[in-house]
Structure formats: C-alpha cells, structure tokens
C-alpha cells in the first residue's frame, strides 16, 4: 500500500504543474463512465456514480460533460460497444503495471499499449502474471479542513465500516477500505457533509517492488503518464515501493 500512497502523493504535488484541467476532466469522466457501467445510471441508486458526479462537480466540470460520460457508460452515444480489457506488464526494475482500458476497438488499444511499453524499454506480460500482486479496494480522497485522521476514522467506525487505512499528507486524506464497503463509505461521508475529491474502486499492491534510483523512477512515471494520456486507458496501477528519501529527491528534480 505504501507505494500506491506515495505515488498518489507525488501526483498530487506535481498536480499544479502538469494536471491540466482537460486531463482532470478526462479522469473524472472515465470514473463516471465506469461507475455507470458497474450499476444503474441513476445516481440515487448507484453510490459509486453519485460519488463520482460529486467529485466532478467539486472540480466545476460542466453538466454537459457529466451527461456525456453517463451516456457513454450506458451506450447511448453510439460509437460501438465498449469492452473492458486489462493489460499487464513490467516496467524498469521488474515493477509491475496493470492497465485497465475501456475501448470500442481492441486491436487499436492493444497496439497502442504495446507501443507505449516498448518505447520506454518495458514489456507486456501474460494475463495473471502481474495482477495477482494486487487487491481490489475502495479509495477516497478528502481535501481541506475535513482531511483529519481522527475525524474521518470516527465517522467510518461509527458507521461500522471496516477501514484498511486513513493516510494524511499535506492536507490530503486518502481512505482505503475493502471494495465491498464502497457504498457504506459514500453514505457515511455524505451523512457528515464531507465532500470527496476523488472516489474509485482501485487495485492496490499487496506485493511491492522497491525502486532505488531516480532514473528508474523517472522511466516508470514517464510510462504511467503516457499510458494515462491514452484515450482508451481508464486506470493504471503499479506495485512500486518508493522510499521517502527517493520521493523527495525525485520531487525536487521534477
């Protein structure tokens, strides 16, 4: 879990420099689409969708963008059937990468993902080679005055929620819970009027691979950034473990 949290925090800190609004909207749209596909298109009956829409509105995403993302999830926009596909591979130093995609053209997506891995000297792997290192979890991000560990833990425990971790860093709280607790976490936070900046069902590494130098870390993060920029990619997961010292060194240079 440490590698996931540290990489998430690096991305938050890099955000001011490279998280353009269009990129933020793209990520939020993908979560809305995925949430729609996972249940009903009605937010009142789909807690994951409701939370994704709330996160989008907190970033001032236009309603038209939200509606398009929902319609993409229901298939109303046309453009062919959307398939969920996952690719697994190895980056620098044997670090595992899992890439979840939503595509209307499997051949195009497979070609693009393979090309991105090859370009940075990485390689794709057989199905199951990397994914066994990850566990499916519910993840939430809370920012600002409500990003207080004791307060969040009290709310979640009072709701009888089995929490894995609440990590606070630089005014940002990351909540990790079992995937089956997703709806309960959404309900508990809503009840206490806590705005969620991000919410998702994610994959968190249970087997970590240490990264020991900034060169390797730069290569891995470059691959992740390029994968996330691909229009068919929904989410990218890694099992890299980064020490505090290396994280600080990397953040200064990048």
C-alpha positions as CSV (number, residue, x, y, z in Angstrom):
1,X,0.0,0.0,0.0
2,X,2.9,2.3,0.7
3,X,4.0,2.5,-2.9
4,X,0.4,3.4,-4.0
5,X,0.1,6.1,-1.4
6,X,3.5,7.7,-2.2
7,X,2.9,7.7,-5.9
8,X,-0.6,9.2,-5.3
9,X,1.0,11.9,-3.2
10,X,3.7,12.6,-5.8
11,X,1.0,13.1,-8.3
12,X,-0.9,15.5,-6.0
13,X,2.3,17.5,-5.6
14,X,3.0,17.5,-9.3
15,X,-0.6,18.5,-10.0
16,X,-0.1,22.2,-10.1
17,X,2.5,21.8,-12.9
18,X,1.0,19.1,-15.1
19,X,-2.6,18.2,-14.2
20,X,-4.2,20.4,-16.8
21,X,-8.0,20.9,-16.4
22,X,-8.7,18.9,-19.5
23,X,-6.7,16.0,-18.0
24,X,-8.6,16.3,-14.7
25,X,-11.9,16.2,-16.5
26,X,-10.8,13.2,-18.6
27,X,-10.0,11.2,-15.4
28,X,-13.3,12.2,-13.8
29,X,-15.3,11.4,-16.9
30,X,-13.7,7.9,-17.1
31,X,-14.7,7.2,-13.5
32,X,-18.3,8.4,-14.2
33,X,-18.4,6.1,-17.2
34,X,-17.0,3.2,-15.3
35,X,-19.4,3.8,-12.4
36,X,-22.4,3.9,-14.8
37,X,-21.4,0.6,-16.4
38,X,-21.0,-1.0,-12.9
39,X,-24.6,-0.3,-11.9
40,X,-27.6,1.8,-12.7
41,X,-27.3,5.2,-14.5
42,X,-29.4,6.8,-11.7
43,X,-27.1,8.4,-9.1
44,X,-29.7,7.9,-6.3
45,X,-29.5,4.1,-6.9
46,X,-25.7,4.0,-7.6
47,X,-23.5,5.2,-4.8
48,X,-20.3,4.9,-6.9
49,X,-21.8,7.1,-9.6
50,X,-23.2,9.6,-7.1
51,X,-19.8,10.0,-5.6
52,X,-18.1,10.3,-9.0
53,X,-20.5,13.0,-10.0
54,X,-20.0,14.9,-6.7
55,X,-16.2,14.8,-7.3
56,X,-16.7,16.1,-10.8
57,X,-18.9,18.9,-9.6
58,X,-16.3,19.8,-7.0
59,X,-13.9,20.4,-9.9
60,X,-16.5,22.5,-11.7
61,X,-17.0,20.0,-14.5
62,X,-19.8,21.2,-16.8
63,X,-23.1,19.3,-16.6
64,X,-22.8,18.5,-20.3
65,X,-19.5,16.7,-19.7
66,X,-21.1,14.7,-16.9
67,X,-24.1,13.8,-19.0
68,X,-21.9,12.6,-21.9
69,X,-19.8,10.4,-19.5
70,X,-23.0,8.8,-18.2
71,X,-24.4,8.2,-21.8
72,X,-21.0,6.7,-22.8
73,X,-21.4,4.3,-19.9
74,X,-25.0,3.3,-21.0
75,X,-24.0,3.1,-24.6
76,X,-26.4,5.9,-25.7
77,X,-23.8,7.9,-27.5
78,X,-23.3,5.2,-30.2
79,X,-19.8,4.6,-31.5
80,X,-20.0,0.9,-30.9
81,X,-19.9,-1.4,-28.0
82,X,-17.4,-0.6,-25.2
83,X,-15.3,-3.5,-23.9
84,X,-13.4,-3.6,-20.6
85,X,-9.9,-5.0,-21.2
86,X,-6.8,-5.2,-19.0
87,X,-3.1,-5.4,-19.9
88,X,-0.3,-6.4,-17.6
89,X,3.4,-5.7,-17.9
90,X,6.8,-4.9,-16.4
91,X,8.5,-1.6,-16.2
92,X,12.1,-0.7,-15.1
93,X,13.4,-3.0,-12.4
94,X,10.6,-5.5,-12.7
95,X,8.0,-3.2,-11.3
96,X,4.5,-4.5,-12.2
97,X,2.0,-2.4,-14.2
98,X,-1.7,-3.2,-14.7
99,X,-3.6,-1.1,-17.3
100,X,-7.5,-1.1,-17.3
101,X,-9.0,0.1,-20.6
102,X,-12.4,0.8,-21.9
103,X,-12.4,0.5,-25.7
104,X,-14.5,0.2,-28.9
105,X,-11.6,-1.2,-30.8
106,X,-9.5,-3.9,-29.1
107,X,-6.9,-4.1,-31.8
108,X,-6.2,-0.3,-31.7
109,X,-5.9,-0.4,-27.9
110,X,-3.6,-3.4,-27.8
111,X,-1.4,-1.9,-30.4
112,X,-1.2,1.5,-28.6
113,X,-0.5,-0.1,-25.2
114,X,2.2,-2.4,-26.6
115,X,3.9,0.5,-28.3
116,X,4.0,2.6,-25.2
117,X,5.6,-0.2,-23.2
118,X,8.1,-0.9,-25.9
119,X,9.1,2.7,-26.4
120,X,10.5,3.0,-22.8
121,X,12.1,-0.4,-22.8
122,X,9.3,-2.1,-20.9
123,X,7.3,-5.2,-21.8
124,X,3.8,-6.7,-21.7
125,X,3.2,-9.9,-19.7
126,X,0.8,-12.8,-19.8
127,X,-2.6,-12.3,-18.1
128,X,-2.3,-13.0,-14.4
129,X,1.5,-12.5,-14.3
130,X,1.1,-9.2,-12.5
131,X,-2.5,-8.9,-11.4
132,X,-2.0,-11.5,-8.6
133,X,0.1,-8.8,-6.8
134,X,-2.9,-6.5,-6.4
135,X,-6.1,-6.4,-4.3
136,X,-9.3,-4.6,-5.2
137,X,-10.0,-1.8,-2.8
138,X,-12.3,1.3,-2.4
139,X,-10.3,4.5,-2.4
140,X,-11.5,8.0,-1.4
141,X,-9.6,11.4,-1.3
142,X,-10.7,14.2,1.1
143,X,-9.0,17.6,1.0
144,X,-9.0,20.7,3.2
145,X,-10.5,21.1,6.7
146,X,-12.0,17.6,6.7
147,X,-8.7,15.9,6.0
148,X,-8.3,15.0,9.7
149,X,-7.4,11.4,10.6
150,X,-9.3,11.2,13.9
151,X,-12.4,12.8,12.5
152,X,-12.6,10.5,9.5
153,X,-11.8,7.4,11.5
154,X,-14.5,8.2,14.0
155,X,-17.1,8.7,11.2
156,X,-16.2,5.5,9.5
157,X,-16.0,3.4,12.6
158,X,-19.3,4.7,13.8
159,X,-20.8,3.5,10.5
160,X,-19.4,0.1,11.3
161,X,-17.1,0.3,8.2
162,X,-14.0,-2.0,8.1
163,X,-11.3,0.6,7.2
164,X,-7.9,-0.5,6.0
165,X,-6.1,2.8,6.3
166,X,-6.6,6.6,6.6
167,X,-3.4,8.3,5.4
168,X,-2.9,12.1,5.8
169,X,-0.3,14.0,3.8
170,X,0.0,17.7,3.2
171,X,-3.7,18.4,3.8
172,X,-4.9,15.5,1.8
173,X,-6.6,12.4,3.3
174,X,-6.6,9.1,1.5
175,X,-9.1,6.5,2.7
176,X,-8.6,2.8,1.8
177,X,-11.3,0.3,2.6
178,X,-12.4,-3.2,1.3
179,X,-14.1,-2.9,-2.1
180,X,-17.4,-4.2,-0.7
181,X,-17.5,-1.2,1.7
182,X,-17.7,1.4,-1.1
183,X,-21.4,2.2,-0.7
184,X,-21.1,2.4,3.1
185,X,-18.2,4.8,2.9
186,X,-20.0,7.1,0.4
187,X,-23.2,7.1,2.6
188,X,-21.2,7.8,5.8
189,X,-19.3,10.7,4.3
190,X,-22.4,12.2,2.7
191,X,-24.2,12.0,6.0
192,X,-21.5,14.1,7.6
193,X,-21.4,16.5,4.7
194,X,-17.8,15.7,3.7
195,X,-17.0,16.4,0.1
196,X,-15.0,13.7,-1.6
197,X,-12.4,15.0,-4.1
198,X,-11.8,11.5,-5.6
199,X,-13.6,8.2,-5.3
200,X,-12.9,4.9,-7.1
201,X,-12.7,1.2,-7.0
202,X,-9.0,0.7,-7.4
203,X,-6.3,-2.0,-7.2
204,X,-3.6,-1.7,-4.5
205,X,-0.4,-3.8,-4.5
206,X,0.0,-6.5,-1.9
207,X,3.4,-7.4,-3.2
208,X,5.7,-4.4,-3.6
209,X,8.8,-3.9,-5.7
210,X,11.3,-1.3,-4.4
211,X,12.6,1.4,-6.7
212,X,16.1,2.5,-5.7
213,X,17.1,5.3,-8.0
214,X,15.6,8.4,-9.7
215,X,16.5,7.2,-13.2
216,X,14.3,4.1,-12.8
217,X,11.5,6.2,-11.1
218,X,11.6,8.7,-13.9
219,X,11.3,5.9,-16.5
220,X,8.3,4.3,-14.6
221,X,6.5,7.5,-14.1
222,X,7.0,8.5,-17.7
223,X,5.4,5.2,-18.8
224,X,2.5,5.8,-16.4
225,X,1.9,9.3,-17.6
226,X,1.9,8.2,-21.3
227,X,-0.5,5.4,-20.5
228,X,-2.9,7.7,-18.7
229,X,-2.9,10.1,-21.6
230,X,-4.2,7.3,-24.0
231,X,-7.9,7.9,-24.7
232,X,-8.7,4.2,-24.1
233,X,-7.0,3.9,-20.7
234,X,-9.2,4.2,-17.6
235,X,-6.7,3.5,-14.8
236,X,-3.0,2.5,-14.4
237,X,-1.8,0.6,-11.3
238,X,1.8,-0.1,-10.1
239,X,3.4,-2.1,-7.3
240,X,6.5,0.1,-7.0
241,X,7.7,1.0,-3.5
242,X,9.4,4.3,-3.1
243,X,11.4,5.4,0.0
244,X,10.7,8.9,1.5
245,X,14.2,9.9,0.5
246,X,13.9,8.9,-3.1
247,X,10.4,10.5,-3.3
248,X,11.8,13.8,-2.0
249,X,14.8,13.7,-4.4
250,X,12.5,12.9,-7.4
251,X,10.0,15.7,-6.4
252,X,12.9,18.3,-6.3
253,X,14.2,17.3,-9.8
254,X,10.7,17.1,-11.4
